[in-house]
Coordinates of C-alpha atoms and ligand atoms in Angstrom, one line a residue:
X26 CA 0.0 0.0 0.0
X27 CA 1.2 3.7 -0.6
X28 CA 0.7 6.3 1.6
X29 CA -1.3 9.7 0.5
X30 CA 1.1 12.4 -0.1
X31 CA 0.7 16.0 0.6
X32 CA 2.9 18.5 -1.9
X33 CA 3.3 22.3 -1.1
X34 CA 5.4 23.7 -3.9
X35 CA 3.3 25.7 -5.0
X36 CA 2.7 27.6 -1.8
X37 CA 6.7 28.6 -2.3
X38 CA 6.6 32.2 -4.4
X39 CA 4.0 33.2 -1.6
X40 CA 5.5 31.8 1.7
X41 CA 9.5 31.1 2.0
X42 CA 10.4 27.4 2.5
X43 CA 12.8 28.9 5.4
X44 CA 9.3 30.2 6.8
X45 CA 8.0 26.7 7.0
X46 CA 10.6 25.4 8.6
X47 CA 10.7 27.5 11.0
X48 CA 7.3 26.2 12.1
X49 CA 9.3 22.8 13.3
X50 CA 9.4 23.5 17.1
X51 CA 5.9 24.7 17.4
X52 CA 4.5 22.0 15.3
X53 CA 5.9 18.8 16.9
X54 CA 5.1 20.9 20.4
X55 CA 1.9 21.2 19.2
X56 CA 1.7 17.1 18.4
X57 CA 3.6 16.1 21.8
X58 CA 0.4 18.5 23.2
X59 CA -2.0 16.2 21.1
X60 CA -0.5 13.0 22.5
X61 CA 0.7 14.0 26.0
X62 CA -2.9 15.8 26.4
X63 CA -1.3 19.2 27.5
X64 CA -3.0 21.3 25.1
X65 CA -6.0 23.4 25.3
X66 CA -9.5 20.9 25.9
X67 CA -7.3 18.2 26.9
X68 CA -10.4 15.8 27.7
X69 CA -11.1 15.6 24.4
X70 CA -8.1 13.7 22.9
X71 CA -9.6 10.0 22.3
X72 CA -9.6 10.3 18.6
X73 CA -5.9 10.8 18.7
X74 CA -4.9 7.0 19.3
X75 CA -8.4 5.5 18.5
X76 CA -7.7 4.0 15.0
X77 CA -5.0 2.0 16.6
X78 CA -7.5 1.3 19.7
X79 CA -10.1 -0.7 17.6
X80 CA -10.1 -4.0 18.0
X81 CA -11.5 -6.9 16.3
X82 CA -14.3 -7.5 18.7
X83 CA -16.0 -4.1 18.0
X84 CA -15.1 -4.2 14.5
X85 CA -16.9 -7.4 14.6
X86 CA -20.3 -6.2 16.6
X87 CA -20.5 -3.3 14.6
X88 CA -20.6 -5.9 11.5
X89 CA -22.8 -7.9 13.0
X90 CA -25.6 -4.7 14.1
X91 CA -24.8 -3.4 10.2
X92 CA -25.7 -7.1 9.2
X93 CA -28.9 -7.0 11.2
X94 CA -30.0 -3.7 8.9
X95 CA -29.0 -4.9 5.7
X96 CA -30.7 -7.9 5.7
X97 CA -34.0 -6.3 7.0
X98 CA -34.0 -2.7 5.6
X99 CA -34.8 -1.3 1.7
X100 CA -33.9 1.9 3.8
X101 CA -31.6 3.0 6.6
X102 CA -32.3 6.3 7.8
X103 CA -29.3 7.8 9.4
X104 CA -30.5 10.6 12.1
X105 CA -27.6 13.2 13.3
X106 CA -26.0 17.0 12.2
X107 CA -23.2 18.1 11.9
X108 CA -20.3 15.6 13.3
X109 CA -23.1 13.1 13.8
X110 CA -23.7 12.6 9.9
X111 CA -21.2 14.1 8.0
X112 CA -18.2 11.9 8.7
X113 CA -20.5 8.5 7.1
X114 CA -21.9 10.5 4.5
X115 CA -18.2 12.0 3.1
X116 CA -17.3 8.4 3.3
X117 CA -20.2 6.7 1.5
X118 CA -20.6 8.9 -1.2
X119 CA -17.0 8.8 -1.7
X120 CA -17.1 5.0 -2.3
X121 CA -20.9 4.6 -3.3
X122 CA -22.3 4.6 -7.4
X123 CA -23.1 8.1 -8.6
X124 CA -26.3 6.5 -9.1
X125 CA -26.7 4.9 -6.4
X126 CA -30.0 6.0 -5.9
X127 CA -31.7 4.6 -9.2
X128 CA -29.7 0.9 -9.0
X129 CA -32.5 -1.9 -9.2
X130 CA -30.0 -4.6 -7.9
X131 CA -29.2 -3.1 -4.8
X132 CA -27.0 -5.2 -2.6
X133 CA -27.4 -3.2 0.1
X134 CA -30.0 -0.7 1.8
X135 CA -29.9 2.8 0.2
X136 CA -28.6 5.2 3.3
X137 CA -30.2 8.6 3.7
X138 CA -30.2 10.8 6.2
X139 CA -32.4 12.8 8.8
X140 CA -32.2 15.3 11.7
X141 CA -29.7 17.2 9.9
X142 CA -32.1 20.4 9.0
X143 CA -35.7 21.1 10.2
X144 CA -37.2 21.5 6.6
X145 CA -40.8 20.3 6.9
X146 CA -40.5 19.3 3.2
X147 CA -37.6 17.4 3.7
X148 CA -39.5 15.1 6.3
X149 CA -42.8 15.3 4.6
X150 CA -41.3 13.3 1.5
X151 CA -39.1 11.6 3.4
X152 CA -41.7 10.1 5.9
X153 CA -44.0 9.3 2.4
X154 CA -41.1 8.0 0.7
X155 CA -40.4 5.4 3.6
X156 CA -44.7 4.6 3.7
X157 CA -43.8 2.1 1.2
X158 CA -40.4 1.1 2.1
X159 CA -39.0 -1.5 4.6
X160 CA -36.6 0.9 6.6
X161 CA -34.6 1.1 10.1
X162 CA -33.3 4.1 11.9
X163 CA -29.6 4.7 13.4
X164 CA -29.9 7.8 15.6
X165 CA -27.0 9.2 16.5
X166 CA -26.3 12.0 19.0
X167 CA -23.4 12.7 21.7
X168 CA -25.5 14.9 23.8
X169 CA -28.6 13.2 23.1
X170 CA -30.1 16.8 23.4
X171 CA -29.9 18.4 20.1
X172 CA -32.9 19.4 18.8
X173 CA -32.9 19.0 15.0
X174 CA -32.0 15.1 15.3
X175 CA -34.5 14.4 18.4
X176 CA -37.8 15.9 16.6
X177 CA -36.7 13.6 12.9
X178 CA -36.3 10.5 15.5
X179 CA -39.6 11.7 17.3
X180 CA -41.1 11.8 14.2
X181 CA -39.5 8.1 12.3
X182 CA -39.0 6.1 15.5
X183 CA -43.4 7.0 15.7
X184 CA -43.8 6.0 12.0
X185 CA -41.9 2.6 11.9
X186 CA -43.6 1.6 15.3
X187 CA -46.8 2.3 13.2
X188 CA -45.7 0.4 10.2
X189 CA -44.1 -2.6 11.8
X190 CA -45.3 -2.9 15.0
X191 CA -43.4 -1.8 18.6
X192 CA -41.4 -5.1 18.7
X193 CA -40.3 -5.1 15.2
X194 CA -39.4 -1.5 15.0
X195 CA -37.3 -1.9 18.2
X196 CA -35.0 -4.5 16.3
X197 CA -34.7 -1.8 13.6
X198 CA -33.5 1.1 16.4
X199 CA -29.7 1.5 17.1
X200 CA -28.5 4.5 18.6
X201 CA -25.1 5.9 19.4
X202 CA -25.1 8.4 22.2
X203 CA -23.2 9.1 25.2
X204 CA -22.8 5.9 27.7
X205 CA -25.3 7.4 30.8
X206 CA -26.2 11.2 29.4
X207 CA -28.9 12.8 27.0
X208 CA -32.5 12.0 26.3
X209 CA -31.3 9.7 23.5
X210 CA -29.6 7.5 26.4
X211 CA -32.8 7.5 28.6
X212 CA -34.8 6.7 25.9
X213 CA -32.8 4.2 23.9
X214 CA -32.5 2.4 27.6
X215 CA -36.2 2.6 28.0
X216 CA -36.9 1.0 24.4
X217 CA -34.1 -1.4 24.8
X218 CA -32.5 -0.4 21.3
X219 CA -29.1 -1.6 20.7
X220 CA -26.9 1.1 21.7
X221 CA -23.2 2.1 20.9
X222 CA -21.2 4.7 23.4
X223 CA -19.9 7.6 22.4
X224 CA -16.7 8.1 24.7
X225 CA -17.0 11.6 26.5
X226 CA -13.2 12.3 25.0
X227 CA -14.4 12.1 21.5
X228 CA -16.0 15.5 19.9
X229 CA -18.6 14.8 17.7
X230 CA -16.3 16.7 14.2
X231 CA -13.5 13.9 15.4
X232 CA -15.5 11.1 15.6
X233 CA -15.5 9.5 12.4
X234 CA -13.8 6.2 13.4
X235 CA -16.0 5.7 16.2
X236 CA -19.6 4.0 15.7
X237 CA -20.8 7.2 15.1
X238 CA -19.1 6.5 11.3
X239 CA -18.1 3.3 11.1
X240 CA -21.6 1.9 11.8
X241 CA -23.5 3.8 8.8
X242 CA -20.3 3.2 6.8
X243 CA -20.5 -0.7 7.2
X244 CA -24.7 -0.7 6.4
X245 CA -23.6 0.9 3.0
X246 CA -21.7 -2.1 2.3
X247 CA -18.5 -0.4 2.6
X248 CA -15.1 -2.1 4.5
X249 CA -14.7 -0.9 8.0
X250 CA -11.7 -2.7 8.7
X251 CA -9.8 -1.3 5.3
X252 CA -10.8 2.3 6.6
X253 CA -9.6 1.9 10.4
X254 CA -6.1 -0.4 8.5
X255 CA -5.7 2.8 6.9
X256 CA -6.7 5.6 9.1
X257 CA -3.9 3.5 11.5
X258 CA -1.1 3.8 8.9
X259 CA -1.9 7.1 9.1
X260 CA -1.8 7.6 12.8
X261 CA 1.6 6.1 12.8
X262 CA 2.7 8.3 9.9
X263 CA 1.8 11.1 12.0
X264 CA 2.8 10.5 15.5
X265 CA 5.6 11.8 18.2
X266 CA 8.2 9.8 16.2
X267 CA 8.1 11.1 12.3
X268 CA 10.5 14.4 12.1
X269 CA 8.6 17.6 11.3
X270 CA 10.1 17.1 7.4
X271 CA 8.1 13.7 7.1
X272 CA 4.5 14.1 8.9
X273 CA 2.1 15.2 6.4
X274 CA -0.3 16.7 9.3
X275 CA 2.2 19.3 11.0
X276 CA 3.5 19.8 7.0
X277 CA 0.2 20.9 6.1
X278 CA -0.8 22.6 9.8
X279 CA 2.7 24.9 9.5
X280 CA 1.7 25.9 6.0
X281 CA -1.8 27.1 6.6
X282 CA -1.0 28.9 9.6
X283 CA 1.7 30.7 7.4
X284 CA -0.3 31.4 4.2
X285 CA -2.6 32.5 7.2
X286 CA -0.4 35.4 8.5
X287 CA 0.5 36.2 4.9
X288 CA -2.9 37.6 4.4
X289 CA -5.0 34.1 3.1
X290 CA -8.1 34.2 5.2
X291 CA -9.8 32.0 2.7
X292 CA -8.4 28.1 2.0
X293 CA -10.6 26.6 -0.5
X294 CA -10.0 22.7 -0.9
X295 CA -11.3 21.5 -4.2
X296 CA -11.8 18.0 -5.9
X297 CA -12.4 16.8 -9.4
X298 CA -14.9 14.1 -8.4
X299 CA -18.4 14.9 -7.5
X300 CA -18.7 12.7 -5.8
X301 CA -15.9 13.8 -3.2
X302 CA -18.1 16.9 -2.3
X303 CA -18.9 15.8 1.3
X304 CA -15.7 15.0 2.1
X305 CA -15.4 18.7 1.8
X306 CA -18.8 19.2 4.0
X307 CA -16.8 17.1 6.6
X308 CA -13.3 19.1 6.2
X309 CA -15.6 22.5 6.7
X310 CA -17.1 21.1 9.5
X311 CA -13.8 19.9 10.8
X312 CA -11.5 22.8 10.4
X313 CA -14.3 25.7 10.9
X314 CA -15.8 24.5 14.3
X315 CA -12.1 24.1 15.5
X316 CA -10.2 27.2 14.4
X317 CA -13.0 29.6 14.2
X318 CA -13.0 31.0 17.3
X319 CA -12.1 34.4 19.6
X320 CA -12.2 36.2 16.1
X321 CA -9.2 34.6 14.6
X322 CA -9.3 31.4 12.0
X323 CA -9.3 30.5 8.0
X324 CA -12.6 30.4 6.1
X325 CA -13.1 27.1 5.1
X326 CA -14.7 27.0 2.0
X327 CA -15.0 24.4 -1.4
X328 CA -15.5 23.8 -4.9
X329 CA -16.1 20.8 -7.1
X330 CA -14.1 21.1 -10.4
X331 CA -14.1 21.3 -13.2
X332 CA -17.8 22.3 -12.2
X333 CA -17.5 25.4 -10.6
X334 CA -14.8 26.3 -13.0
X335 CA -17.8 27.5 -14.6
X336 CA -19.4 29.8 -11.5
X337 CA -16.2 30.4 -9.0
X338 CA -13.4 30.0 -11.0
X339 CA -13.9 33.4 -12.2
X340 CA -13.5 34.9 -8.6
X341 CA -11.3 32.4 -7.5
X342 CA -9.1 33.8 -10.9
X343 CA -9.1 37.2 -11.0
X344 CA -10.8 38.2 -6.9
X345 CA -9.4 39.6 -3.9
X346 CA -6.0 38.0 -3.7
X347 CA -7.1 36.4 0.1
X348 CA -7.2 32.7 -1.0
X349 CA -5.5 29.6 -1.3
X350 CA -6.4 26.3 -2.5
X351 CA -5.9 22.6 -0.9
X352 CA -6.9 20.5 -4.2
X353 CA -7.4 16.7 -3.4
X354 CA -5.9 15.2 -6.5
X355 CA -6.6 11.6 -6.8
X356 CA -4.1 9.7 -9.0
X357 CA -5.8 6.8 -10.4
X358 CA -9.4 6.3 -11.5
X359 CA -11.8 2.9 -10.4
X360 CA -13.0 2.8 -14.0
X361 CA -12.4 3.3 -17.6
X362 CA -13.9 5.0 -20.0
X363 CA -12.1 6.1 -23.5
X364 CA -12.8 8.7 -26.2
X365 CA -13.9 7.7 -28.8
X366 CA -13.2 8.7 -33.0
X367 CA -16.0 10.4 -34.8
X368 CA -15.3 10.2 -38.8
X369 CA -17.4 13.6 -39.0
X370 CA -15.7 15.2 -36.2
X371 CA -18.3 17.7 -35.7
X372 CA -17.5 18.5 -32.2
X373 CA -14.1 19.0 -33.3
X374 CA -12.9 16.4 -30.3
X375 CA -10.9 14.3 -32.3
X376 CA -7.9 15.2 -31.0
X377 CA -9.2 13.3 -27.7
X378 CA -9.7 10.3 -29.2
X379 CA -8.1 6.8 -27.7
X380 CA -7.6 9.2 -24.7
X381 CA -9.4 8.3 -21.6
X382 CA -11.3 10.9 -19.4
X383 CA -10.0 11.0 -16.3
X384 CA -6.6 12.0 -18.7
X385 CA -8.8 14.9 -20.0
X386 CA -9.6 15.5 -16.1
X387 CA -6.0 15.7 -15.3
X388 CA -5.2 17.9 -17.8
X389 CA -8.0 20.4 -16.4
X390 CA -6.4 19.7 -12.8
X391 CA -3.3 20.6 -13.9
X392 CA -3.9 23.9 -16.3
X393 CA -6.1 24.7 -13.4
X394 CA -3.6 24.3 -10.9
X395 CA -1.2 26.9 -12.8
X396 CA -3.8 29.4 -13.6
X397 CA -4.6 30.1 -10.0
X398 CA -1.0 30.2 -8.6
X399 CA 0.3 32.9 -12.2
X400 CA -3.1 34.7 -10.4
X401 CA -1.8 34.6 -7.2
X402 CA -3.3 31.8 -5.6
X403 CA -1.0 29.6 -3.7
X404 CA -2.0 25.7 -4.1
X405 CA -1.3 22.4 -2.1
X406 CA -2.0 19.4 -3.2
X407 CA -3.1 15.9 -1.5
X408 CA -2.8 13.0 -3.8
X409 CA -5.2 9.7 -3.0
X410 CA -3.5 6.8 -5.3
X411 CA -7.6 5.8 -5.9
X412 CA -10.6 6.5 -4.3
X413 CA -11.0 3.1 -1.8
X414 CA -11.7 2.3 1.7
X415 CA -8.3 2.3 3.0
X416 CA -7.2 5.6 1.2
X417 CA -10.0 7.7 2.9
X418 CA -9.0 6.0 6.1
X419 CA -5.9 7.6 5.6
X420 CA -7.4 11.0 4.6
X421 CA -9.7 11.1 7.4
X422 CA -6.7 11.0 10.0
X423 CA -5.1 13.5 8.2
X424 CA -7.1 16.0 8.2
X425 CA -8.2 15.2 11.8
X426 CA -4.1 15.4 13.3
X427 CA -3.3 18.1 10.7
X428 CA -6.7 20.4 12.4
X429 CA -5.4 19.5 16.2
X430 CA -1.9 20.7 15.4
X431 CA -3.4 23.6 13.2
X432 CA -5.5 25.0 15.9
X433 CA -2.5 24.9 18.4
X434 CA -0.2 26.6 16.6
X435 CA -3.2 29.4 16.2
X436 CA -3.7 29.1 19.5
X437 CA -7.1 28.3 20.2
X438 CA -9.2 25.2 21.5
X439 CA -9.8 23.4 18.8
X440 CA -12.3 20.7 20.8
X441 CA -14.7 23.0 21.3
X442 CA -17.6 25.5 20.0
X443 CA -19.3 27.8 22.0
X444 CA -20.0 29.8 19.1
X445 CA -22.8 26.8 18.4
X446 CA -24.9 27.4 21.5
X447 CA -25.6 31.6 20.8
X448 CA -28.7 30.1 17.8
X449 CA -29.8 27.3 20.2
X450 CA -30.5 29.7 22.5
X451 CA -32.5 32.4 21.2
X452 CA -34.7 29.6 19.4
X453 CA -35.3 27.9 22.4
X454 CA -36.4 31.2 23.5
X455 CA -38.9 32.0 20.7
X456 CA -40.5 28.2 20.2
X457 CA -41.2 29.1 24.7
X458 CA -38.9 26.2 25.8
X459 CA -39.3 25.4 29.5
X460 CA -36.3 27.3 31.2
X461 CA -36.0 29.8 28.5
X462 CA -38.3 32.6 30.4
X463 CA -35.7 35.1 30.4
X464 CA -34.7 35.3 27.1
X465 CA -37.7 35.0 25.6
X466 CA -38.7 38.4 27.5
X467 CA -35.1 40.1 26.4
X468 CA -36.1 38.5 22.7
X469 CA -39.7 40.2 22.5
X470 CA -38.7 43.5 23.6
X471 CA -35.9 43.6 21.1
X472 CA -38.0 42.4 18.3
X473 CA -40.8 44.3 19.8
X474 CA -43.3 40.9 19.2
Ligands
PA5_10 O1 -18.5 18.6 16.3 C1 -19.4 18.7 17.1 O2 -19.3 18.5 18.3 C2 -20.8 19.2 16.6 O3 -20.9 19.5 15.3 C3 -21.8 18.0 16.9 O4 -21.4 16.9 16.2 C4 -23.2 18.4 16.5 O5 -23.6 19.6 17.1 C5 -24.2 17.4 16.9 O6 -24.2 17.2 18.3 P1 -24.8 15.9 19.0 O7 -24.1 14.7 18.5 O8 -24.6 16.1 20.4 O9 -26.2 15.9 18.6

């Protein structure tokens, strides 16, 4: 197996190389802090050894619960938001069909997903689009309090108990939740669903690798073993013992954090496979709740190419000069598919032909990739030798040791988000929760309702 490779030589013409360097001491303090659990929100390190924690055992029971829903469901509805979703979703659309959706030979349940919005159309055609379908739920939540995921299970745990019956419908309940917290813990006690813990020293943005990912992942179909193998090669790759020159993650921290001071507020990661686009939906998730905090921190933003070459590339061309780009690059197709001749040449594409597409693809990469750093946008690279289980393992822990270090050297706490709550509160305060009196007072006078 290779190893992903990060390349920043085309951040050099913006930052120095000598400037990089000179990120060595804080970096690798910054990873002894992650390991040694020093660092700001020390109690929530668990993901830092965790790939290397699973064993076979839980690999196996989360198998065995995944087999359980396969065999029974058309449908699994997966209920969480934010880190509670988006982990499982970047991963199965990564490996899943483009299609996937409109296969009639489906060897295994389609996954969708609930309790990550409060649109009433969303659960109106969801609920009628599960009226006719065989379906479980996996609820997920680490409080076990968040509202958006608690009203979509209110709502599907109440229409599978009417479709199947309570007994049935209880088989077809697993939840993940904290191990003696949180509604979701009372109630999944109460109903006697099958439950996975949550350790308390695992956020929910870090918690991928965890049942919290690994149990949607392996309903999909997908290989939970090859993702934790690889997420482990990366942990190694990445620990106390790799010089500053060699780990990827404080590579890729020291260089954001220097584009950073340079004036790059913005870092936009971009792909060239649609069907990579929640892998940057978990990366935003990631790397904005954790460094955007006390006013400091990048925007994390994204694109899919060559798509919104055609919207953003403009901007991202010729706009204000505060962005960089992180583009994951990966190396080798799953399939084939080959141009072919046209005597008539109409579309005047002959000079493609015998070529295969992804070629055509890495030619846009590329030309792409030179544009923006003539127009003054620097550009790292991550290359995936193919999109498989074990390579987004790999990527996953990446991007999860690269953020820790990251958000040390900017010197915030990157475990936790108080920002979150400041929403929460004020709705809480205009739907009259219990508790909320006060607010909901200081709301109406302001709004004068
Ligand atoms: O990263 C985080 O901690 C958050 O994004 C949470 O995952 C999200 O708010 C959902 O929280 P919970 O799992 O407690 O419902």
């Amino acid at each position: 197996m290779q190893n992903i490779k990060l390349t920043i030589d085309h951040a050099y013409g913006f930052v120095s190389k000598t400037s990089i360097e000179n990120y060595k001491d804080i970096a690798n303090q910054s990873n002894r802090a992650l390991h040694e659990g020093t660092g700001k929100g020390s109690d929530f390190l668990g993901w830092v050894n965790l790939p290397s924690s699973i064993d076979d055992a839980h690999l196996t029971d989360i198998e065995n619960t995944a087999a359980i829903l396969r065999e029974n469901c058309e449908v699994v509805v997966v209920i969480g938001i934010g880190g509670s979703y988006l982990g499982a979703k970047a991963v199965i659309d990564a490996l899943s069909n483009s299609f996937d959706w409109l296969q009639t030979d489906r060897k295994s349940p389609a996954v969708v997903y609930a309790g990550q919005n409060i649109s009433e159309d969303y659960l109106y055609e969801l609920q009628e689009l599960l009226k006719t379908k065989k379906f479980g739920i996996i609820s997920i939540s680490k409080s076990g309090t968040t509202t958006e995921p608690a009203l979509a299970f209110r709502l599907l745990r109440t229409q599978l108990e009417q479709q199947q019956g309570k007994t049935a419908a209880q088989k077809l309940i697993v939840t993940v939740t904290d191990k003696e917290r949180g509604a979701l813990r009372t109630l999944a006690v109460q109903e006697g669903y099958k439950t996975y813990v949550l350790e308390d020293d695992i956020g929910g943005r870090y918690s991928v690798l965890s049942p919290v990912g690994l149990l949607p992942i392996a309903v999909a179909g997908f290989d939970i073993r090859k993702l934790v193998q690889g997420a482990v090669s990366m942990e190694q790759l990445c620990g106390l013992d790799t010089p500053f020159e060699n780990n990827p993650a404080a590579q890729y921290a020291a260089v954001r954090n220097e584009l950073y001071k340079s004036g790059k507020k913005i870092e936009i990661l971009v792909n060239y496979h649609p069907k990579l686009h929640f892998v940057s939906e978990w990366w935003k998730q990631l790397y904005g709740e954790s460094e955007g905090k006390d006013h400091v921190g990048i925007f994390p933003a994204a694109v899919d190419f060559t798509t919104d070459l055609h919207s953003m590339g403009q901007w991202i061309q010729e706009g204000e000069r505060t962005i960089f780009e992180t583009v994951i690059s990966v190396q080798e197709s799953n399939h084939t598919v080959l141009v072919p001749k046209d005597a008539a040449n109409l579309d005047g594409l002959n000079f493609l032909a015998g070529k295969r597409v992804d070629e055509v693809n890495k030619m846009a990469e590329l030309g792409t990739l030179l544009a923006h750093v003539d127009g003054g946008v620097p550009n790292l690279k991550i290359e995936l030798p193919r999109l498989n289980e074990y390579y987004l393992g790999q990527l996953l822990y990446f991007f999860e040791k690269a953020c820790g270090i990251s958000g040390y050297i900017l010197g915030v706490n990157p475990f936790d988000q108080p920002g979150v709550e400041a929403y929460k509160k004020n709705m809480f305060a205009l739907l009259g929760k219990p508790g909320f009196e006060e607010e909901t007072k200081a709301i109406r006078l302001r709004t004068k309702q």
